[in-house]
Amino acid sequence: MTASLFSEVPAGIPDPILGVTEAFRADAHPGKVNLGVGIYQDALGKIPMLECIKRAASKWAETEDTKTYLPIDGVAPYNTATQELLFGKDSPLLKEKRVATIQSVGGSGALKLAIEFILRFLPETTVYLSDPSWENHRVIFEAAGAKVETYPYYDPKTNGLRAADMLAALRKLKPKSTVLLHACCHNPTGVDLDADTWREIAGICAERDLIPLIDFAYQGFAEGLQADSEPIRMFADKGLTFFVCNSYSKSFSIYRERCGALSVVTGSAKEATNVLSQLKRIVRMIYSSPPSYGAHLISIALTTPELRTLWEKELDEMRSRILDMRKLFASRLADAVPNRDFSFMLKQRGMFSYSGLSVEVVRELRERYHIYALDSGRICVAALNQGNIDLVCGAIASILKEKS
Ligand code: LMR
């Protein structure tokens, strides 16, 4: 028998985030807890189906009358509603038709389309990521052929931002460098930029002719839909041209339907038309046209007034539950480990807390207590609830005490 074609194929390394979920699923322990992946769970530990999505699905079931392909750029009302959500209904950008928006396969798909586009027209660009950033940023950009570097961001000594170092590094970048920024709820640290720092960054991007690439996966999870989009609106007001990759996975709890979009803010309606035509070529080359279901549900939810109101209420509830859990987590840890300061957790925003726990602690949590977090120490506070928080804080406290 001849050797199999695949005998030389080595095993792939597990994904640092989704690989943790695979390990969690394979664990038969009844008391296991998954604080790895960024997925919101409700007070009972369930990943909710939002009511606004259920109702949109009933409406869609009555209206859908064909299974033909979608246009390459996706569901038109979905793209329009996305633009309004990002930039505001009355934004001059939209009146002037300066934004090219294309439906994407989740936020990851939007990042892939953005980098393919950027490399086509600026093959010499280097992409700069915050140190640290979402693990998959580097993977997506390098796989597309981009050079990837980092700029200073997180300070493990203060568990806060290295704002001055970050701004100094950005000031030194070559023109046409691409700078990946997290609009809010920085993944993995939860440490966000304040309005003044955003303003400075916008100024640097304009002066240095940098290309802002804004990842917006958590709109509504920091302060609210409008407040969270302020950095984007400020970049627009400054007259910058830039890219926004947004995701609805978390804000509609619609992860598996893979709904996102790429919006490119251009200098004129003509530029937007040309950019969109190029993005369509890129989509055709990768997957031809996007899937329909999730985008239609979101489009219905965003454009039907009562469903829109319901969505905003459901989103507010998710945000405030996460905040409650964050406060409880920080105070339980402060009680259980009095010699260590966890107050920094209260300044972090969104689903994650960069806990400062070492990889050894994370491994022990997994091996001894069946509690799964990321090796980086990132914990999904949106997966904590009254039923697991004592277990989690107790386990962290015992391990830290043993190590002290
Ligand atoms: C995360 O960071 O956990 C989420 O964005 C899910 C993912 O795809 O990594």
mmCIF file of C-alpha atoms and ligand atoms in Angstrom:
data_model
loop_
_atom_site.group_PDB
_atom_site.id
_atom_site.type_symbol
_atom_site.label_atom_id
_atom_site.label_comp_id
_atom_site.label_asym_id
_atom_site.label_seq_id
_atom_site.Cartn_x
_atom_site.Cartn_y
_atom_site.Cartn_z
ATOM 1 C CA MET A 1 0.000 0.000 0.000
ATOM 2 C CA THR A 2 1.360 3.463 -0.875
ATOM 3 C CA ALA A 3 1.818 5.975 1.948
ATOM 4 C CA SER A 4 -1.244 8.065 2.600
ATOM 5 C CA LEU A 5 -1.218 11.543 1.129
ATOM 6 C CA PHE A 6 -1.799 12.787 4.640
ATOM 7 C CA SER A 7 0.839 10.832 6.540
ATOM 8 C CA GLU A 8 3.082 13.898 6.770
ATOM 9 C CA VAL A 9 0.367 16.296 7.920
ATOM 10 C CA PRO A 10 1.113 17.286 11.526
ATOM 11 C CA ALA A 11 -1.609 17.996 14.058
ATOM 12 C CA GLY A 12 -2.628 21.665 14.146
ATOM 13 C CA ILE A 13 -2.220 23.494 17.425
ATOM 14 C CA PRO A 14 -5.505 24.167 19.206
ATOM 15 C CA ASP A 15 -6.841 27.699 18.946
ATOM 16 C CA PRO A 16 -5.972 29.670 22.107
ATOM 17 C CA ILE A 17 -9.617 30.689 22.578
ATOM 18 C CA LEU A 18 -11.876 28.201 20.780
ATOM 19 C CA GLY A 19 -9.479 25.380 21.766
ATOM 20 C CA VAL A 20 -10.350 26.122 25.393
ATOM 21 C CA THR A 21 -14.030 25.581 24.565
ATOM 22 C CA GLU A 22 -13.142 22.256 22.904
ATOM 23 C CA ALA A 23 -11.292 21.180 26.062
ATOM 24 C CA PHE A 24 -14.215 22.377 28.189
ATOM 25 C CA ARG A 25 -16.709 20.378 26.124
ATOM 26 C CA ALA A 26 -14.586 17.252 26.466
ATOM 27 C CA ASP A 27 -14.502 17.601 30.274
ATOM 28 C CA ALA A 28 -17.182 15.364 31.847
ATOM 29 C CA HIS A 29 -17.077 17.070 35.258
ATOM 30 C CA PRO A 30 -20.581 18.297 36.187
ATOM 31 C CA GLY A 31 -19.353 21.460 37.962
ATOM 32 C CA LYS A 32 -17.157 22.737 35.111
ATOM 33 C CA VAL A 33 -17.139 26.450 34.262
ATOM 34 C CA ASN A 34 -16.056 28.020 30.957
ATOM 35 C CA LEU A 35 -14.630 31.522 31.435
ATOM 36 C CA GLY A 36 -12.583 31.243 28.240
ATOM 37 C CA VAL A 37 -14.514 32.288 25.156
ATOM 38 C CA GLY A 38 -16.225 35.698 24.965
ATOM 39 C CA ILE A 39 -19.864 34.643 25.051
ATOM 40 C CA TYR A 40 -22.531 36.253 27.202
ATOM 41 C CA GLN A 41 -24.443 33.936 29.504
ATOM 42 C CA ASP A 42 -27.519 34.885 31.495
ATOM 43 C CA ALA A 43 -28.033 34.577 35.262
ATOM 44 C CA LEU A 44 -28.756 30.856 34.841
ATOM 45 C CA GLY A 45 -25.677 30.216 32.705
ATOM 46 C CA LYS A 46 -27.639 29.980 29.447
ATOM 47 C CA ILE A 47 -26.562 31.666 26.212
ATOM 48 C CA PRO A 48 -29.799 33.549 25.538
ATOM 49 C CA MET A 49 -31.842 33.662 22.364
ATOM 50 C CA LEU A 50 -32.935 37.289 22.418
ATOM 51 C CA GLU A 51 -36.688 37.855 22.263
ATOM 52 C CA CYS A 52 -36.206 40.468 19.521
ATOM 53 C CA ILE A 53 -34.471 37.818 17.403
ATOM 54 C CA LYS A 54 -37.182 35.221 18.049
ATOM 55 C CA ARG A 55 -39.831 37.701 16.932
ATOM 56 C CA ALA A 56 -37.788 38.759 13.916
ATOM 57 C CA ALA A 57 -37.471 35.072 13.005
ATOM 58 C CA SER A 58 -41.280 34.645 13.051
ATOM 59 C CA LYS A 59 -41.691 37.675 10.809
ATOM 60 C CA TRP A 60 -38.981 36.405 8.464
ATOM 61 C CA ALA A 61 -40.580 32.939 8.291
ATOM 62 C CA GLU A 62 -43.726 34.622 6.963
ATOM 63 C CA THR A 63 -41.926 36.863 4.481
ATOM 64 C CA GLU A 64 -39.090 34.810 3.036
ATOM 65 C CA ASP A 65 -40.114 33.720 -0.446
ATOM 66 C CA THR A 66 -36.909 32.689 -2.206
ATOM 67 C CA LYS A 67 -33.601 30.982 -1.607
ATOM 68 C CA THR A 68 -31.747 32.629 -4.433
ATOM 69 C CA TYR A 69 -28.296 34.114 -3.784
ATOM 70 C CA LEU A 70 -27.938 37.349 -1.904
ATOM 71 C CA PRO A 71 -26.126 40.155 -3.720
ATOM 72 C CA ILE A 72 -22.352 39.975 -3.164
ATOM 73 C CA ASP A 73 -22.497 42.853 -0.691
ATOM 74 C CA GLY A 74 -25.358 41.277 1.268
ATOM 75 C CA VAL A 75 -28.737 42.440 2.553
ATOM 76 C CA ALA A 76 -29.125 46.127 1.616
ATOM 77 C CA PRO A 77 -31.280 47.237 4.602
ATOM 78 C CA TYR A 78 -28.839 45.445 6.926
ATOM 79 C CA ASN A 79 -25.957 47.461 5.527
ATOM 80 C CA THR A 80 -27.903 50.727 5.774
ATOM 81 C CA ALA A 81 -29.014 50.000 9.361
ATOM 82 C CA THR A 82 -25.406 49.136 10.219
ATOM 83 C CA GLN A 83 -24.203 52.487 8.914
ATOM 84 C CA GLU A 84 -26.833 54.300 10.970
ATOM 85 C CA LEU A 85 -25.865 52.394 14.086
ATOM 86 C CA LEU A 86 -22.184 53.164 13.632
ATOM 87 C CA PHE A 87 -22.254 56.769 12.463
ATOM 88 C CA GLY A 88 -25.711 58.021 13.509
ATOM 89 C CA LYS A 89 -28.779 58.378 11.277
ATOM 90 C CA ASP A 90 -28.066 62.053 10.620
ATOM 91 C CA SER A 91 -24.357 61.716 9.951
ATOM 92 C CA PRO A 92 -23.207 63.902 7.033
ATOM 93 C CA LEU A 93 -21.133 60.893 5.932
ATOM 94 C CA LEU A 94 -24.320 59.017 5.117
ATOM 95 C CA LYS A 95 -25.964 61.997 3.416
ATOM 96 C CA GLU A 96 -22.848 62.387 1.274
ATOM 97 C CA LYS A 97 -22.785 58.589 0.625
ATOM 98 C CA ARG A 98 -19.145 58.425 1.657
ATOM 99 C CA VAL A 99 -19.328 55.060 3.433
ATOM 100 C CA ALA A 100 -18.991 51.713 1.652
ATOM 101 C CA THR A 101 -20.550 48.956 3.791
ATOM 102 C CA ILE A 102 -20.510 45.275 2.994
ATOM 103 C CA GLN A 103 -22.091 42.454 5.009
ATOM 104 C CA SER A 104 -19.459 40.071 6.348
ATOM 105 C CA VAL A 105 -19.183 36.630 7.881
ATOM 106 C CA GLY A 106 -18.961 37.847 11.475
ATOM 107 C CA GLY A 107 -16.461 40.382 12.730
ATOM 108 C CA SER A 108 -13.616 38.046 11.754
ATOM 109 C CA GLY A 109 -14.878 38.070 8.174
ATOM 110 C CA ALA A 110 -14.897 41.880 8.208
ATOM 111 C CA LEU A 111 -11.254 41.897 9.366
ATOM 112 C CA LYS A 112 -10.348 39.467 6.592
ATOM 113 C CA LEU A 113 -12.033 41.626 3.932
ATOM 114 C CA ALA A 114 -10.382 44.756 5.324
ATOM 115 C CA ILE A 115 -6.886 43.308 5.259
ATOM 116 C CA GLU A 116 -7.331 41.833 1.778
ATOM 117 C CA PHE A 117 -8.431 45.238 0.539
ATOM 118 C CA ILE A 118 -5.642 47.126 2.339
ATOM 119 C CA LEU A 119 -2.949 44.787 1.023
ATOM 120 C CA ARG A 120 -4.229 45.105 -2.544
ATOM 121 C CA PHE A 121 -3.865 48.869 -2.544
ATOM 122 C CA LEU A 122 -1.121 49.359 0.059
ATOM 123 C CA PRO A 123 1.006 46.200 -0.107
ATOM 124 C CA GLU A 124 3.835 47.865 1.833
ATOM 125 C CA THR A 125 1.743 48.641 4.913
ATOM 126 C CA THR A 126 2.579 47.147 8.301
ATOM 127 C CA VAL A 127 -0.310 46.448 10.657
ATOM 128 C CA TYR A 128 0.204 47.587 14.253
ATOM 129 C CA LEU A 129 -1.750 45.839 17.004
ATOM 130 C CA SER A 130 -2.068 46.782 20.646
ATOM 131 C CA ASP A 131 0.133 44.705 22.923
ATOM 132 C CA PRO A 132 -1.766 42.533 23.715
ATOM 133 C CA SER A 133 -4.645 42.175 21.270
ATOM 134 C CA TRP A 134 -7.239 39.546 20.395
ATOM 135 C CA GLU A 135 -5.169 36.484 19.454
ATOM 136 C CA ASN A 136 -6.878 36.060 16.103
ATOM 137 C CA HIS A 137 -5.957 39.552 14.832
ATOM 138 C CA ARG A 138 -2.379 38.536 14.152
ATOM 139 C CA VAL A 139 -3.488 35.191 12.694
ATOM 140 C CA ILE A 140 -5.929 36.760 10.223
ATOM 141 C CA PHE A 141 -3.565 39.528 9.134
ATOM 142 C CA GLU A 142 -0.448 37.369 8.790
ATOM 143 C CA ALA A 143 -2.365 34.684 6.915
ATOM 144 C CA ALA A 144 -3.343 37.377 4.402
ATOM 145 C CA GLY A 145 0.342 38.247 3.988
ATOM 146 C CA ALA A 146 0.572 41.376 6.152
ATOM 147 C CA LYS A 147 3.552 42.346 8.282
ATOM 148 C CA VAL A 148 2.314 42.636 11.849
ATOM 149 C CA GLU A 149 3.931 44.568 14.717
ATOM 150 C CA THR A 150 2.661 45.896 18.030
ATOM 151 C CA TYR A 151 2.379 49.221 19.853
ATOM 152 C CA PRO A 152 2.521 49.511 23.674
ATOM 153 C CA TYR A 153 -0.883 49.313 25.310
ATOM 154 C CA TYR A 154 -1.292 47.407 28.558
ATOM 155 C CA ASP A 155 0.811 47.919 31.658
ATOM 156 C CA PRO A 156 0.889 44.789 33.846
ATOM 157 C CA LYS A 157 2.317 46.834 36.734
ATOM 158 C CA THR A 158 -0.713 49.127 36.974
ATOM 159 C CA ASN A 159 -3.188 46.844 35.167
ATOM 160 C CA GLY A 160 -3.980 49.975 33.170
ATOM 161 C CA LEU A 161 -3.014 51.758 29.978
ATOM 162 C CA ARG A 162 0.446 52.850 28.823
ATOM 163 C CA ALA A 163 -1.102 55.911 27.234
ATOM 164 C CA ALA A 164 2.049 58.029 26.860
ATOM 165 C CA ASP A 165 4.075 55.117 25.424
ATOM 166 C CA MET A 166 1.268 54.258 23.063
ATOM 167 C CA LEU A 167 0.960 57.788 21.711
ATOM 168 C CA ALA A 168 4.744 58.144 21.380
ATOM 169 C CA ALA A 169 4.913 54.886 19.407
ATOM 170 C CA LEU A 170 2.069 55.924 17.089
ATOM 171 C CA ARG A 171 3.807 59.263 16.455
ATOM 172 C CA LYS A 172 6.825 57.363 15.101
ATOM 173 C CA LEU A 173 4.969 55.142 12.634
ATOM 174 C CA LYS A 174 5.662 55.430 8.940
ATOM 175 C CA PRO A 175 2.891 57.046 6.852
ATOM 176 C CA LYS A 176 0.345 54.500 5.567
ATOM 177 C CA SER A 177 0.924 52.171 8.490
ATOM 178 C CA THR A 178 -2.298 50.429 9.520
ATOM 179 C CA VAL A 179 -3.275 50.831 13.171
ATOM 180 C CA LEU A 180 -5.769 48.372 14.630
ATOM 181 C CA LEU A 181 -7.797 50.020 17.403
ATOM 182 C CA HIS A 182 -10.511 48.515 19.606
ATOM 183 C CA ALA A 183 -13.489 50.911 19.701
ATOM 184 C CA CYS A 184 -14.522 49.747 23.186
ATOM 185 C CA CYS A 185 -14.316 46.758 25.545
ATOM 186 C CA HIS A 186 -10.717 46.066 24.560
ATOM 187 C CA ASN A 187 -10.182 42.366 23.942
ATOM 188 C CA PRO A 188 -8.427 40.850 25.936
ATOM 189 C CA THR A 189 -7.714 43.449 28.625
ATOM 190 C CA GLY A 190 -10.992 45.348 29.132
ATOM 191 C CA VAL A 191 -8.824 48.497 29.388
ATOM 192 C CA ASP A 192 -10.298 51.212 27.149
ATOM 193 C CA LEU A 193 -9.043 54.563 25.879
ATOM 194 C CA ASP A 194 -10.615 57.728 27.266
ATOM 195 C CA ALA A 195 -12.038 60.476 25.044
ATOM 196 C CA ASP A 196 -8.889 62.640 25.264
ATOM 197 C CA THR A 197 -6.642 59.771 24.191
ATOM 198 C CA TRP A 198 -8.985 58.992 21.298
ATOM 199 C CA ARG A 199 -8.761 62.633 20.213
ATOM 200 C CA GLU A 200 -4.983 62.523 20.339
ATOM 201 C CA ILE A 201 -4.933 59.329 18.307
ATOM 202 C CA ALA A 202 -7.228 60.853 15.698
ATOM 203 C CA GLY A 203 -4.839 63.832 15.470
ATOM 204 C CA ILE A 204 -1.809 61.552 15.084
ATOM 205 C CA CYS A 205 -3.558 59.468 12.409
ATOM 206 C CA ALA A 206 -4.311 62.656 10.455
ATOM 207 C CA GLU A 207 -0.798 64.131 10.843
ATOM 208 C CA ARG A 208 1.091 60.897 10.191
ATOM 209 C CA ASP A 209 -1.248 59.710 7.416
ATOM 210 C CA LEU A 210 -1.982 56.432 9.224
ATOM 211 C CA ILE A 211 -4.773 54.027 8.337
ATOM 212 C CA PRO A 212 -7.110 53.433 11.279
ATOM 213 C CA LEU A 213 -8.696 49.979 11.288
ATOM 214 C CA ILE A 214 -11.264 49.949 14.074
ATOM 215 C CA ASP A 215 -12.529 46.671 15.482
ATOM 216 C CA PHE A 216 -15.993 47.182 16.950
ATOM 217 C CA ALA A 217 -17.197 43.827 18.257
ATOM 218 C CA TYR A 218 -18.878 45.012 21.462
ATOM 219 C CA GLN A 219 -21.078 47.973 20.618
ATOM 220 C CA GLY A 220 -23.461 48.474 23.539
ATOM 221 C CA PHE A 221 -21.398 46.530 26.080
ATOM 222 C CA ALA A 222 -19.371 49.401 27.557
ATOM 223 C CA GLU A 223 -21.809 52.268 28.134
ATOM 224 C CA GLY A 224 -24.477 52.044 25.452
ATOM 225 C CA LEU A 225 -25.000 51.960 21.699
ATOM 226 C CA GLN A 226 -24.425 55.668 21.080
ATOM 227 C CA ALA A 227 -21.736 56.305 23.720
ATOM 228 C CA ASP A 228 -19.693 53.339 22.499
ATOM 229 C CA SER A 229 -19.674 54.630 18.933
ATOM 230 C CA GLU A 230 -18.313 58.073 19.944
ATOM 231 C CA PRO A 231 -14.695 57.320 18.923
ATOM 232 C CA ILE A 232 -15.905 56.351 15.448
ATOM 233 C CA ARG A 233 -18.057 59.450 15.132
ATOM 234 C CA MET A 234 -15.164 61.602 16.314
ATOM 235 C CA PHE A 235 -12.848 60.084 13.672
ATOM 236 C CA ALA A 236 -15.534 60.849 11.099
ATOM 237 C CA ASP A 237 -15.916 64.445 12.337
ATOM 238 C CA LYS A 238 -12.166 64.912 11.998
ATOM 239 C CA GLY A 239 -12.473 64.084 8.301
ATOM 240 C CA LEU A 240 -10.376 60.914 8.549
ATOM 241 C CA THR A 241 -10.767 58.050 6.140
ATOM 242 C CA PHE A 242 -10.796 54.669 7.928
ATOM 243 C CA PHE A 243 -12.142 51.149 8.268
ATOM 244 C CA VAL A 244 -14.675 49.839 10.803
ATOM 245 C CA CYS A 245 -15.197 46.108 11.323
ATOM 246 C CA ASN A 246 -18.302 45.496 13.385
ATOM 247 C CA SER A 247 -19.842 42.334 14.742
ATOM 248 C CA TYR A 248 -23.363 41.529 15.925
ATOM 249 C CA SER A 249 -22.377 38.205 17.484
ATOM 250 C CA LYS A 250 -22.473 39.519 21.046
ATOM 251 C CA SER A 251 -24.910 42.430 20.790
ATOM 252 C CA PHE A 252 -27.636 40.185 19.313
ATOM 253 C CA SER A 253 -26.363 36.987 20.979
ATOM 254 C CA ILE A 254 -26.399 35.556 17.467
ATOM 255 C CA TYR A 255 -22.912 34.051 17.388
ATOM 256 C CA ARG A 256 -23.467 31.099 15.068
ATOM 257 C CA GLU A 257 -25.221 33.098 12.355
ATOM 258 C CA ARG A 258 -21.927 34.970 11.733
ATOM 259 C CA CYS A 259 -23.183 38.499 11.264
ATOM 260 C CA GLY A 260 -20.855 41.447 10.856
ATOM 261 C CA ALA A 261 -19.974 44.158 8.377
ATOM 262 C CA LEU A 262 -17.044 46.122 7.047
ATOM 263 C CA SER A 263 -17.605 49.854 6.596
ATOM 264 C CA VAL A 264 -15.027 51.977 4.824
ATOM 265 C CA VAL A 265 -15.210 55.722 5.362
ATOM 266 C CA THR A 266 -13.989 57.325 2.139
ATOM 267 C CA GLY A 267 -13.527 60.878 0.847
ATOM 268 C CA SER A 268 -16.455 61.021 -1.597
ATOM 269 C CA ALA A 269 -19.456 59.134 -2.986
ATOM 270 C CA LYS A 270 -17.403 58.167 -6.019
ATOM 271 C CA GLU A 271 -14.632 56.723 -3.862
ATOM 272 C CA ALA A 272 -17.204 54.789 -1.818
ATOM 273 C CA THR A 273 -18.644 53.283 -5.015
ATOM 274 C CA ASN A 274 -15.215 52.258 -6.232
ATOM 275 C CA VAL A 275 -14.201 50.822 -2.859
ATOM 276 C CA LEU A 276 -17.418 48.808 -2.657
ATOM 277 C CA SER A 277 -16.857 47.408 -6.134
ATOM 278 C CA GLN A 278 -13.382 46.233 -5.065
ATOM 279 C CA LEU A 279 -14.721 44.688 -1.855
ATOM 280 C CA LYS A 280 -17.253 42.775 -3.935
ATOM 281 C CA ARG A 281 -14.446 41.356 -6.047
ATOM 282 C CA ILE A 282 -12.704 40.206 -2.880
ATOM 283 C CA VAL A 283 -15.847 38.537 -1.516
ATOM 284 C CA ARG A 284 -16.462 36.781 -4.848
ATOM 285 C CA MET A 285 -12.925 35.417 -4.698
ATOM 286 C CA ILE A 286 -13.310 34.016 -1.156
ATOM 287 C CA TYR A 287 -16.928 32.866 -0.674
ATOM 288 C CA SER A 288 -18.902 34.426 -3.517
ATOM 289 C CA SER A 289 -21.758 35.912 -1.499
ATOM 290 C CA PRO A 290 -22.802 35.945 2.162
ATOM 291 C CA PRO A 291 -25.415 33.843 3.984
ATOM 292 C CA SER A 292 -28.887 35.286 4.398
ATOM 293 C CA TYR A 293 -30.607 34.196 7.601
ATOM 294 C CA GLY A 294 -28.924 36.115 10.427
ATOM 295 C CA ALA A 295 -28.580 39.312 8.413
ATOM 296 C CA HIS A 296 -32.307 39.331 7.653
ATOM 297 C CA LEU A 297 -33.212 38.776 11.300
ATOM 298 C CA ILE A 298 -30.930 41.611 12.399
ATOM 299 C CA SER A 299 -32.158 43.875 9.668
ATOM 300 C CA ILE A 300 -35.778 43.245 10.756
ATOM 301 C CA ALA A 301 -34.880 43.797 14.432
ATOM 302 C CA LEU A 302 -33.056 47.047 13.680
ATOM 303 C CA THR A 303 -35.704 48.523 11.406
ATOM 304 C CA THR A 304 -38.982 47.462 13.078
ATOM 305 C CA PRO A 305 -39.592 50.090 15.787
ATOM 306 C CA GLU A 306 -40.971 47.788 18.499
ATOM 307 C CA LEU A 307 -38.258 45.162 17.908
ATOM 308 C CA ARG A 308 -35.608 47.854 17.946
ATOM 309 C CA THR A 309 -36.854 49.086 21.333
ATOM 310 C CA LEU A 310 -36.936 45.520 22.614
ATOM 311 C CA TRP A 311 -33.382 44.889 21.401
ATOM 312 C CA GLU A 312 -32.048 47.990 23.119
ATOM 313 C CA LYS A 313 -33.703 46.854 26.366
ATOM 314 C CA GLU A 314 -32.276 43.338 26.064
ATOM 315 C CA LEU A 315 -28.830 44.743 25.310
ATOM 316 C CA ASP A 316 -29.036 47.059 28.339
ATOM 317 C CA GLU A 317 -29.919 44.062 30.495
ATOM 318 C CA MET A 318 -26.898 42.110 29.255
ATOM 319 C CA ARG A 319 -24.612 45.071 29.892
ATOM 320 C CA SER A 320 -25.899 45.694 33.388
ATOM 321 C CA ARG A 321 -25.698 42.008 34.363
ATOM 322 C CA ILE A 322 -22.065 41.914 33.262
ATOM 323 C CA LEU A 323 -21.376 45.018 35.313
ATOM 324 C CA ASP A 324 -23.017 43.463 38.387
ATOM 325 C CA MET A 325 -20.891 40.350 37.956
ATOM 326 C CA ARG A 326 -17.745 42.407 37.520
ATOM 327 C CA LYS A 327 -18.424 44.261 40.782
ATOM 328 C CA LEU A 328 -19.256 41.053 42.626
ATOM 329 C CA PHE A 329 -16.174 39.287 41.247
ATOM 330 C CA ALA A 330 -13.856 42.110 42.312
ATOM 331 C CA SER A 331 -15.376 42.364 45.790
ATOM 332 C CA ARG A 332 -15.425 38.585 46.417
ATOM 333 C CA LEU A 333 -11.787 38.346 45.344
ATOM 334 C CA ALA A 334 -10.868 41.321 47.530
ATOM 335 C CA ASP A 335 -12.470 39.537 50.520
ATOM 336 C CA ALA A 336 -10.939 36.162 49.728
ATOM 337 C CA VAL A 337 -7.423 37.428 48.908
ATOM 338 C CA PRO A 338 -7.025 40.543 51.070
ATOM 339 C CA ASN A 339 -3.310 40.974 50.364
ATOM 340 C CA ARG A 340 -3.918 41.492 46.630
ATOM 341 C CA ASP A 341 -5.538 44.468 44.916
ATOM 342 C CA PHE A 342 -8.280 43.613 42.437
ATOM 343 C CA SER A 343 -9.792 47.100 42.245
ATOM 344 C CA PHE A 344 -8.415 47.531 38.704
ATOM 345 C CA MET A 345 -11.130 45.130 37.530
ATOM 346 C CA LEU A 346 -13.727 47.801 38.201
ATOM 347 C CA LYS A 347 -12.126 50.112 35.649
ATOM 348 C CA GLN A 348 -12.150 47.486 32.916
ATOM 349 C CA ARG A 349 -15.142 47.426 30.572
ATOM 350 C CA GLY A 350 -17.051 44.845 28.596
ATOM 351 C CA MET A 351 -17.055 41.076 28.716
ATOM 352 C CA PHE A 352 -13.490 40.519 29.775
ATOM 353 C CA SER A 353 -11.235 41.009 32.699
ATOM 354 C CA TYR A 354 -7.515 40.683 32.260
ATOM 355 C CA SER A 355 -7.179 39.212 35.714
ATOM 356 C CA GLY A 356 -3.409 39.319 36.138
ATOM 357 C CA LEU A 357 -3.519 35.586 36.998
ATOM 358 C CA SER A 358 -0.446 33.743 35.740
ATOM 359 C CA VAL A 359 -0.568 30.874 33.284
ATOM 360 C CA GLU A 360 0.310 28.502 36.175
ATOM 361 C CA VAL A 361 -2.754 29.656 38.113
ATOM 362 C CA VAL A 362 -4.923 29.322 34.994
ATOM 363 C CA ARG A 363 -3.669 25.749 34.440
ATOM 364 C CA GLU A 364 -4.358 24.799 38.060
ATOM 365 C CA LEU A 365 -7.850 26.244 37.836
ATOM 366 C CA ARG A 366 -8.461 23.958 34.921
ATOM 367 C CA GLU A 367 -6.781 20.824 36.250
ATOM 368 C CA ARG A 368 -7.987 20.962 39.836
ATOM 369 C CA TYR A 369 -11.286 22.814 39.615
ATOM 370 C CA HIS A 370 -12.477 22.351 36.003
ATOM 371 C CA ILE A 371 -12.594 26.137 35.602
ATOM 372 C CA TYR A 372 -11.458 27.203 32.141
ATOM 373 C CA ALA A 373 -9.871 30.604 31.402
ATOM 374 C CA LEU A 374 -7.366 31.730 28.775
ATOM 375 C CA ASP A 375 -3.644 31.217 29.376
ATOM 376 C CA SER A 376 -3.238 34.999 29.178
ATOM 377 C CA GLY A 377 -5.330 35.309 32.360
ATOM 378 C CA ARG A 378 -8.313 36.697 30.427
ATOM 379 C CA ILE A 379 -11.566 35.836 32.161
ATOM 380 C CA CYS A 380 -15.003 36.212 30.629
ATOM 381 C CA VAL A 381 -16.938 37.925 33.409
ATOM 382 C CA ALA A 382 -20.088 37.577 31.283
ATOM 383 C CA ALA A 383 -19.996 33.844 32.090
ATOM 384 C CA LEU A 384 -20.095 34.382 35.872
ATOM 385 C CA ASN A 385 -23.358 33.995 37.777
ATOM 386 C CA GLN A 386 -24.595 33.534 41.344
ATOM 387 C CA GLY A 387 -24.303 29.783 40.880
ATOM 388 C CA ASN A 388 -20.602 29.681 39.983
ATOM 389 C CA ILE A 389 -19.011 32.818 41.422
ATOM 390 C CA ASP A 390 -18.255 31.315 44.856
ATOM 391 C CA LEU A 391 -16.630 28.315 43.260
ATOM 392 C CA VAL A 392 -14.521 30.502 40.946
ATOM 393 C CA CYS A 393 -13.419 32.993 43.612
ATOM 394 C CA GLY A 394 -12.794 30.218 46.157
ATOM 395 C CA ALA A 395 -10.626 28.307 43.683
ATOM 396 C CA ILE A 396 -8.623 31.397 42.722
ATOM 397 C CA ALA A 397 -8.127 32.296 46.394
ATOM 398 C CA SER A 398 -6.915 28.789 47.384
ATOM 399 C CA ILE A 399 -4.434 28.632 44.527
ATOM 400 C CA LEU A 400 -3.096 32.125 45.220
ATOM 401 C CA LYS A 401 -2.764 31.370 48.952
ATOM 402 C CA GLU A 402 -0.839 28.178 48.253
ATOM 403 C CA LYS A 403 1.508 30.082 45.970
ATOM 404 C CA SER A 404 2.120 33.004 48.349
HETATM 405 C C1 LMR B 1 -13.348 35.887 22.058
HETATM 406 O O1 LMR B 1 -12.397 36.669 22.005
HETATM 407 O O2 LMR B 1 -13.461 35.013 22.915
HETATM 408 C C2 LMR B 1 -14.453 36.007 21.041
HETATM 409 O O3 LMR B 1 -14.244 37.098 20.226
HETATM 410 C C3 LMR B 1 -14.674 34.753 20.300
HETATM 411 C C4 LMR B 1 -13.583 34.447 19.331
HETATM 412 O O4 LMR B 1 -13.900 34.185 18.166
HETATM 413 O O5 LMR B 1 -12.407 34.429 19.700
#
